[in-house]
Every structure is written in structure tokens, then in C-alpha cells.
PDB file of N, CA and C in Angstrom:
ATOM      1  N   UNK A   1       0.854  -1.163   0.000  1.00  0.00           N
ATOM      2  CA  UNK A   1       0.000   0.000   0.000  1.00  0.00           C
ATOM      3  C   UNK A   1       0.904   1.230   0.000  1.00  0.00           C
ATOM      4  N   UNK A   2       0.542   2.224  -0.801  1.00  0.00           N
ATOM      5  CA  UNK A   2       1.265   3.486  -0.871  1.00  0.00           C
ATOM      6  C   UNK A   2       0.275   4.628  -0.687  1.00  0.00           C
ATOM      7  N   UNK A   3       0.677   5.622   0.087  1.00  0.00           N
ATOM      8  CA  UNK A   3      -0.172   6.786   0.320  1.00  0.00           C
ATOM      9  C   UNK A   3       0.601   8.019  -0.100  1.00  0.00           C
ATOM     10  N   UNK A   4      -0.040   8.868  -0.914  1.00  0.00           N
ATOM     11  CA  UNK A   4       0.604  10.093  -1.372  1.00  0.00           C
ATOM     12  C   UNK A   4      -0.401  11.235  -1.290  1.00  0.00           C
ATOM     13  N   UNK A   5       0.080  12.382  -0.819  1.00  0.00           N
ATOM     14  CA  UNK A   5      -0.752  13.585  -0.731  1.00  0.00           C
ATOM     15  C   UNK A   5      -0.303  14.574  -1.797  1.00  0.00           C
ATOM     16  N   UNK A   6      -1.252  15.093  -2.569  1.00  0.00           N
ATOM     17  CA  UNK A   6      -0.986  16.101  -3.592  1.00  0.00           C
ATOM     18  C   UNK A   6      -1.513  17.439  -3.087  1.00  0.00           C
ATOM     19  N   UNK A   7      -0.614  18.272  -2.570  1.00  0.00           N
ATOM     20  CA  UNK A   7      -1.008  19.547  -1.959  1.00  0.00           C
ATOM     21  C   UNK A   7      -1.685  20.481  -2.956  1.00  0.00           C
ATOM     22  N   UNK A   8      -1.203  20.501  -4.207  1.00  0.00           N
ATOM     23  CA  UNK A   8      -1.781  21.417  -5.196  1.00  0.00           C
ATOM     24  C   UNK A   8      -3.242  21.104  -5.492  1.00  0.00           C
ATOM     25  N   UNK A   9      -3.640  19.848  -5.342  1.00  0.00           N
ATOM     26  CA  UNK A   9      -5.026  19.441  -5.590  1.00  0.00           C
ATOM     27  C   UNK A   9      -5.764  19.128  -4.297  1.00  0.00           C
ATOM     28  N   UNK A  10      -5.061  19.158  -3.162  1.00  0.00           N
ATOM     29  CA  UNK A  10      -5.604  18.766  -1.857  1.00  0.00           C
ATOM     30  C   UNK A  10      -6.279  17.395  -1.969  1.00  0.00           C
ATOM     31  N   UNK A  11      -5.533  16.454  -2.547  1.00  0.00           N
ATOM     32  CA  UNK A  11      -6.049  15.098  -2.770  1.00  0.00           C
ATOM     33  C   UNK A  11      -5.112  14.083  -2.131  1.00  0.00           C
ATOM     34  N   UNK A  12      -5.703  13.064  -1.519  1.00  0.00           N
ATOM     35  CA  UNK A  12      -4.957  11.971  -0.915  1.00  0.00           C
ATOM     36  C   UNK A  12      -5.185  10.730  -1.771  1.00  0.00           C
ATOM     37  N   UNK A  13      -4.091  10.110  -2.203  1.00  0.00           N
ATOM     38  CA  UNK A  13      -4.146   8.964  -3.094  1.00  0.00           C
ATOM     39  C   UNK A  13      -3.663   7.742  -2.317  1.00  0.00           C
ATOM     40  N   UNK A  14      -4.523   6.752  -2.153  1.00  0.00           N
ATOM     41  CA  UNK A  14      -4.170   5.533  -1.430  1.00  0.00           C
ATOM     42  C   UNK A  14      -4.169   4.389  -2.442  1.00  0.00           C
ATOM     43  N   UNK A  15      -2.967   3.906  -2.766  1.00  0.00           N
ATOM     44  CA  UNK A  15      -2.820   2.808  -3.723  1.00  0.00           C
ATOM     45  C   UNK A  15      -2.834   1.488  -2.978  1.00  0.00           C
ATOM     46  N   UNK A  16      -3.772   0.637  -3.331  1.00  0.00           N
ATOM     47  CA  UNK A  16      -3.915  -0.665  -2.688  1.00  0.00           C
ATOM     48  C   UNK A  16      -3.145  -1.716  -3.484  1.00  0.00           C
ATOM     49  N   UNK A  17      -3.046  -1.482  -4.777  1.00  0.00           N
ATOM     50  CA  UNK A  17      -2.408  -2.441  -5.671  1.00  0.00           C
ATOM     51  C   UNK A  17      -1.671  -1.667  -6.756  1.00  0.00           C
ATOM     52  N   UNK A  18      -0.684  -2.298  -7.354  1.00  0.00           N
ATOM     53  CA  UNK A  18       0.051  -1.675  -8.463  1.00  0.00           C
ATOM     54  C   UNK A  18      -0.676  -1.856  -9.796  1.00  0.00           C
ATOM     55  N   UNK A  19      -1.799  -2.586  -9.783  1.00  0.00           N
ATOM     56  CA  UNK A  19      -2.562  -2.781 -11.021  1.00  0.00           C
ATOM     57  C   UNK A  19      -3.073  -1.438 -11.532  1.00  0.00           C
ATOM     58  N   UNK A  20      -3.253  -1.357 -12.836  1.00  0.00           N
ATOM     59  CA  UNK A  20      -3.763  -0.142 -13.460  1.00  0.00           C
ATOM     60  C   UNK A  20      -5.284  -0.094 -13.303  1.00  0.00           C
ATOM     61  N   UNK A  21      -5.818   1.013 -12.774  1.00  0.00           N
ATOM     62  CA  UNK A  21      -7.275   1.108 -12.675  1.00  0.00           C
ATOM     63  C   UNK A  21      -7.894   1.350 -14.055  1.00  0.00           C
ATOM     64  N   UNK A  22      -9.055   0.764 -14.279  1.00  0.00           N
ATOM     65  CA  UNK A  22      -9.753   0.928 -15.550  1.00  0.00           C
ATOM     66  C   UNK A  22     -10.913   1.905 -15.457  1.00  0.00           C
ATOM     67  N   UNK A  23     -11.450   2.071 -14.260  1.00  0.00           N
ATOM     68  CA  UNK A  23     -12.549   3.017 -14.092  1.00  0.00           C
ATOM     69  C   UNK A  23     -12.668   3.414 -12.627  1.00  0.00           C
ATOM     70  N   UNK A  24     -13.367   4.510 -12.392  1.00  0.00           N
ATOM     71  CA  UNK A  24     -13.581   4.980 -11.030  1.00  0.00           C
ATOM     72  C   UNK A  24     -15.053   5.257 -10.784  1.00  0.00           C
ATOM     73  N   UNK A  25     -15.449   5.132  -9.534  1.00  0.00           N
ATOM     74  CA  UNK A  25     -16.832   5.408  -9.130  1.00  0.00           C
ATOM     75  C   UNK A  25     -16.813   6.326  -7.920  1.00  0.00           C
ATOM     76  N   UNK A  26     -17.665   7.336  -7.937  1.00  0.00           N
ATOM     77  CA  UNK A  26     -17.795   8.240  -6.796  1.00  0.00           C
ATOM     78  C   UNK A  26     -18.414   7.489  -5.626  1.00  0.00           C
ATOM     79  N   UNK A  27     -17.847   7.708  -4.457  1.00  0.00           N
ATOM     80  CA  UNK A  27     -18.381   7.129  -3.215  1.00  0.00           C
ATOM     81  C   UNK A  27     -18.624   8.307  -2.284  1.00  0.00           C
ATOM     82  N   UNK A  28     -19.677   9.038  -2.546  1.00  0.00           N
ATOM     83  CA  UNK A  28     -19.926  10.280  -1.830  1.00  0.00           C
ATOM     84  C   UNK A  28     -19.300  11.435  -2.596  1.00  0.00           C
ATOM     85  N   UNK A  29     -19.285  12.597  -1.981  1.00  0.00           N
ATOM     86  CA  UNK A  29     -18.776  13.782  -2.663  1.00  0.00           C
ATOM     87  C   UNK A  29     -17.257  13.898  -2.620  1.00  0.00           C
ATOM     88  N   UNK A  30     -16.618  13.278  -1.649  1.00  0.00           N
ATOM     89  CA  UNK A  30     -15.181  13.470  -1.459  1.00  0.00           C
ATOM     90  C   UNK A  30     -14.331  12.247  -1.773  1.00  0.00           C
ATOM     91  N   UNK A  31     -14.914  11.195  -2.293  1.00  0.00           N
ATOM     92  CA  UNK A  31     -14.127   9.976  -2.484  1.00  0.00           C
ATOM     93  C   UNK A  31     -14.431   9.333  -3.829  1.00  0.00           C
ATOM     94  N   UNK A  32     -13.360   8.878  -4.482  1.00  0.00           N
ATOM     95  CA  UNK A  32     -13.487   8.132  -5.736  1.00  0.00           C
ATOM     96  C   UNK A  32     -12.763   6.807  -5.549  1.00  0.00           C
ATOM     97  N   UNK A  33     -13.451   5.721  -5.851  1.00  0.00           N
ATOM     98  CA  UNK A  33     -12.874   4.376  -5.776  1.00  0.00           C
ATOM     99  C   UNK A  33     -12.532   3.936  -7.185  1.00  0.00           C
ATOM    100  N   UNK A  34     -11.298   3.477  -7.397  1.00  0.00           N
ATOM    101  CA  UNK A  34     -10.826   3.064  -8.718  1.00  0.00           C
ATOM    102  C   UNK A  34     -10.666   1.548  -8.750  1.00  0.00           C
ATOM    103  N   UNK A  35     -11.178   0.934  -9.819  1.00  0.00           N
ATOM    104  CA  UNK A  35     -11.220  -0.524  -9.954  1.00  0.00           C
ATOM    105  C   UNK A  35     -10.583  -0.996 -11.263  1.00  0.00           C
ATOM    106  N   UNK A  36     -10.213  -2.282 -11.282  1.00  0.00           N
ATOM    107  CA  UNK A  36      -9.798  -2.932 -12.532  1.00  0.00           C
ATOM    108  C   UNK A  36     -11.070  -3.360 -13.275  1.00  0.00           C
ATOM    109  N   UNK A  37     -10.889  -3.819 -14.505  1.00  0.00           N
ATOM    110  CA  UNK A  37     -12.030  -4.349 -15.272  1.00  0.00           C
ATOM    111  C   UNK A  37     -12.705  -5.497 -14.546  1.00  0.00           C
ATOM    112  N   UNK A  38     -11.918  -6.246 -13.767  1.00  0.00           N
ATOM    113  CA  UNK A  38     -12.444  -7.401 -13.033  1.00  0.00           C
ATOM    114  C   UNK A  38     -13.111  -6.999 -11.719  1.00  0.00           C
ATOM    115  N   UNK A  39     -13.113  -5.715 -11.402  1.00  0.00           N
ATOM    116  CA  UNK A  39     -13.794  -5.248 -10.205  1.00  0.00           C
ATOM    117  C   UNK A  39     -12.951  -5.219  -8.938  1.00  0.00           C
ATOM    118  N   UNK A  40     -11.616  -5.375  -9.076  1.00  0.00           N
ATOM    119  CA  UNK A  40     -10.741  -5.294  -7.900  1.00  0.00           C
ATOM    120  C   UNK A  40     -10.428  -3.840  -7.576  1.00  0.00           C
ATOM    121  N   UNK A  41     -10.542  -3.493  -6.299  1.00  0.00           N
ATOM    122  CA  UNK A  41     -10.227  -2.141  -5.856  1.00  0.00           C
ATOM    123  C   UNK A  41      -8.719  -1.942  -5.934  1.00  0.00           C
ATOM    124  N   UNK A  42      -8.304  -0.854  -6.605  1.00  0.00           N
ATOM    125  CA  UNK A  42      -6.894  -0.579  -6.821  1.00  0.00           C
ATOM    126  C   UNK A  42      -6.449   0.686  -6.087  1.00  0.00           C
ATOM    127  N   UNK A  43      -7.332   1.681  -6.049  1.00  0.00           N
ATOM    128  CA  UNK A  43      -6.943   2.979  -5.514  1.00  0.00           C
ATOM    129  C   UNK A  43      -8.150   3.679  -4.897  1.00  0.00           C
ATOM    130  N   UNK A  44      -7.893   4.396  -3.804  1.00  0.00           N
ATOM    131  CA  UNK A  44      -8.899   5.253  -3.182  1.00  0.00           C
ATOM    132  C   UNK A  44      -8.372   6.674  -3.278  1.00  0.00           C
ATOM    133  N   UNK A  45      -9.164   7.549  -3.831  1.00  0.00           N
ATOM    134  CA  UNK A  45      -8.782   8.952  -3.977  1.00  0.00           C
ATOM    135  C   UNK A  45      -9.712   9.793  -3.094  1.00  0.00           C
ATOM    136  N   UNK A  46      -9.131  10.545  -2.177  1.00  0.00           N
ATOM    137  CA  UNK A  46      -9.919  11.395  -1.284  1.00  0.00           C
ATOM    138  C   UNK A  46      -9.702  12.838  -1.691  1.00  0.00           C
ATOM    139  N   UNK A  47     -10.781  13.482  -2.116  1.00  0.00           N
ATOM    140  CA  UNK A  47     -10.738  14.874  -2.543  1.00  0.00           C
ATOM    141  C   UNK A  47     -10.972  15.794  -1.357  1.00  0.00           C
ATOM    142  N   UNK A  48     -10.515  17.040  -1.479  1.00  0.00           N
ATOM    143  CA  UNK A  48     -10.623  18.007  -0.375  1.00  0.00           C
ATOM    144  C   UNK A  48     -10.091  17.342   0.894  1.00  0.00           C
ATOM    145  N   UNK A  49      -8.933  16.685   0.739  1.00  0.00           N
ATOM    146  CA  UNK A  49      -8.391  15.783   1.754  1.00  0.00           C
ATOM    147  C   UNK A  49      -8.136  16.446   3.098  1.00  0.00           C
ATOM    148  N   UNK A  50      -7.650  17.670   3.113  1.00  0.00           N
ATOM    149  CA  UNK A  50      -7.324  18.291   4.401  1.00  0.00           C
ATOM    150  C   UNK A  50      -8.564  18.398   5.279  1.00  0.00           C
ATOM    151  N   UNK A  51      -9.694  18.738   4.697  1.00  0.00           N
ATOM    152  CA  UNK A  51     -10.942  18.834   5.463  1.00  0.00           C
ATOM    153  C   UNK A  51     -11.542  17.458   5.713  1.00  0.00           C
ATOM    154  N   UNK A  52     -11.547  16.606   4.712  1.00  0.00           N
ATOM    155  CA  UNK A  52     -12.173  15.291   4.808  1.00  0.00           C
ATOM    156  C   UNK A  52     -11.477  14.400   5.838  1.00  0.00           C
ATOM    157  N   UNK A  53     -10.162  14.337   5.807  1.00  0.00           N
ATOM    158  CA  UNK A  53      -9.424  13.472   6.728  1.00  0.00           C
ATOM    159  C   UNK A  53      -9.561  13.982   8.166  1.00  0.00           C
ATOM    160  N   UNK A  54      -9.516  15.295   8.360  1.00  0.00           N
ATOM    161  CA  UNK A  54      -9.716  15.860   9.707  1.00  0.00           C
ATOM    162  C   UNK A  54     -11.101  15.467  10.210  1.00  0.00           C
ATOM    163  N   UNK A  55     -12.112  15.509   9.337  1.00  0.00           N
ATOM    164  CA  UNK A  55     -13.464  15.103   9.719  1.00  0.00           C
ATOM    165  C   UNK A  55     -13.524  13.648  10.137  1.00  0.00           C
ATOM    166  N   UNK A  56     -12.844  12.763   9.375  1.00  0.00           N
ATOM    167  CA  UNK A  56     -12.793  11.341   9.738  1.00  0.00           C
ATOM    168  C   UNK A  56     -12.172  11.165  11.111  1.00  0.00           C
ATOM    169  N   UNK A  57     -11.023  11.806  11.314  1.00  0.00           N
ATOM    170  CA  UNK A  57     -10.295  11.646  12.578  1.00  0.00           C
ATOM    171  C   UNK A  57     -11.065  12.229  13.759  1.00  0.00           C
ATOM    172  N   UNK A  58     -11.692  13.374  13.562  1.00  0.00           N
ATOM    173  CA  UNK A  58     -12.476  13.982  14.637  1.00  0.00           C
ATOM    174  C   UNK A  58     -13.598  13.055  15.062  1.00  0.00           C
ATOM    175  N   UNK A  59     -14.269  12.458  14.087  1.00  0.00           N
ATOM    176  CA  UNK A  59     -15.354  11.523  14.374  1.00  0.00           C
ATOM    177  C   UNK A  59     -14.846  10.306  15.143  1.00  0.00           C
ATOM    178  N   UNK A  60     -13.718   9.771  14.724  1.00  0.00           N
ATOM    179  CA  UNK A  60     -13.151   8.591  15.391  1.00  0.00           C
ATOM    180  C   UNK A  60     -12.703   8.924  16.806  1.00  0.00           C
ATOM    181  N   UNK A  61     -11.988  10.022  16.957  1.00  0.00           N
ATOM    182  CA  UNK A  61     -11.427  10.383  18.261  1.00  0.00           C
ATOM    183  C   UNK A  61     -12.477  10.844  19.265  1.00  0.00           C
ATOM    184  N   UNK A  62     -13.640  11.246  18.796  1.00  0.00           N
ATOM    185  CA  UNK A  62     -14.673  11.706  19.704  1.00  0.00           C
ATOM    186  C   UNK A  62     -15.491  10.553  20.291  1.00  0.00           C
ATOM    187  N   UNK A  63     -15.293   9.346  19.781  1.00  0.00           N
ATOM    188  CA  UNK A  63     -16.035   8.197  20.271  1.00  0.00           C
ATOM    189  C   UNK A  63     -15.525   7.801  21.667  1.00  0.00           C
ATOM    190  N   UNK A  64     -16.429   7.301  22.467  1.00  0.00           N
ATOM    191  CA  UNK A  64     -16.073   6.838  23.801  1.00  0.00           C
ATOM    192  C   UNK A  64     -15.182   5.587  23.671  1.00  0.00           C
ATOM    193  N   UNK A  65     -14.046   5.573  24.360  1.00  0.00           N
ATOM    194  CA  UNK A  65     -13.177   4.391  24.265  1.00  0.00           C
ATOM    195  C   UNK A  65     -13.892   3.133  24.757  1.00  0.00           C
ATOM    196  N   UNK A  66     -13.556   2.017  24.144  1.00  0.00           N
ATOM    197  CA  UNK A  66     -14.117   0.735  24.572  1.00  0.00           C
ATOM    198  C   UNK A  66     -13.502   0.313  25.897  1.00  0.00           C
ATOM    199  N   UNK A  67     -14.308  -0.248  26.756  1.00  0.00           N
ATOM    200  CA  UNK A  67     -13.803  -0.733  28.044  1.00  0.00           C
ATOM    201  C   UNK A  67     -13.044  -2.027  27.831  1.00  0.00           C
ATOM    202  N   UNK A  68     -11.962  -2.224  28.547  1.00  0.00           N
ATOM    203  CA  UNK A  68     -11.207  -3.492  28.492  1.00  0.00           C
ATOM    204  C   UNK A  68     -12.009  -4.586  29.155  1.00  0.00           C
ATOM    205  N   UNK A  69     -12.160  -5.710  28.494  1.00  0.00           N
ATOM    206  CA  UNK A  69     -12.905  -6.837  29.060  1.00  0.00           C
ATOM    207  C   UNK A  69     -12.059  -8.050  29.106  1.00  0.00           C
TER     208      UNK A  69
END
């Protein structure tokens, strides 16, 4: 897995595989999922990444910690 941030586009690129993506599908307003012809996920592209990733982290960190059992 490789992660790269493009500051000029404020985009975060998460490569899951080295395969070439053949098409992409929007997954909400800030995310594009890229697949091979066979339907394997190759890349996740997060748009407006600085705001989107902070939102993800804020949501996660605000959750009540799980109790140790």
C-alpha cells in the first residue's frame, strides 16, 4: 500500500495495488474508488483531503473508548 498527498489538488491517493485502474466510481462527494475491469479495488482517492481526513479523525477520536474486558 502506498499513500501520497498532492497539496496542489488537496487530494490523498491511497494505492492498494500496483494494477492499473480501468474506471472509477464516486463514493460520496469526497471519495473516488478506482477498480480494474475485473472489479478489484486498486486505488482510493480522497478529494478536499485536508478537510475530509480531519473530519474522519475527529469523528473517530470523539467516540467513547471501549472498556477493556
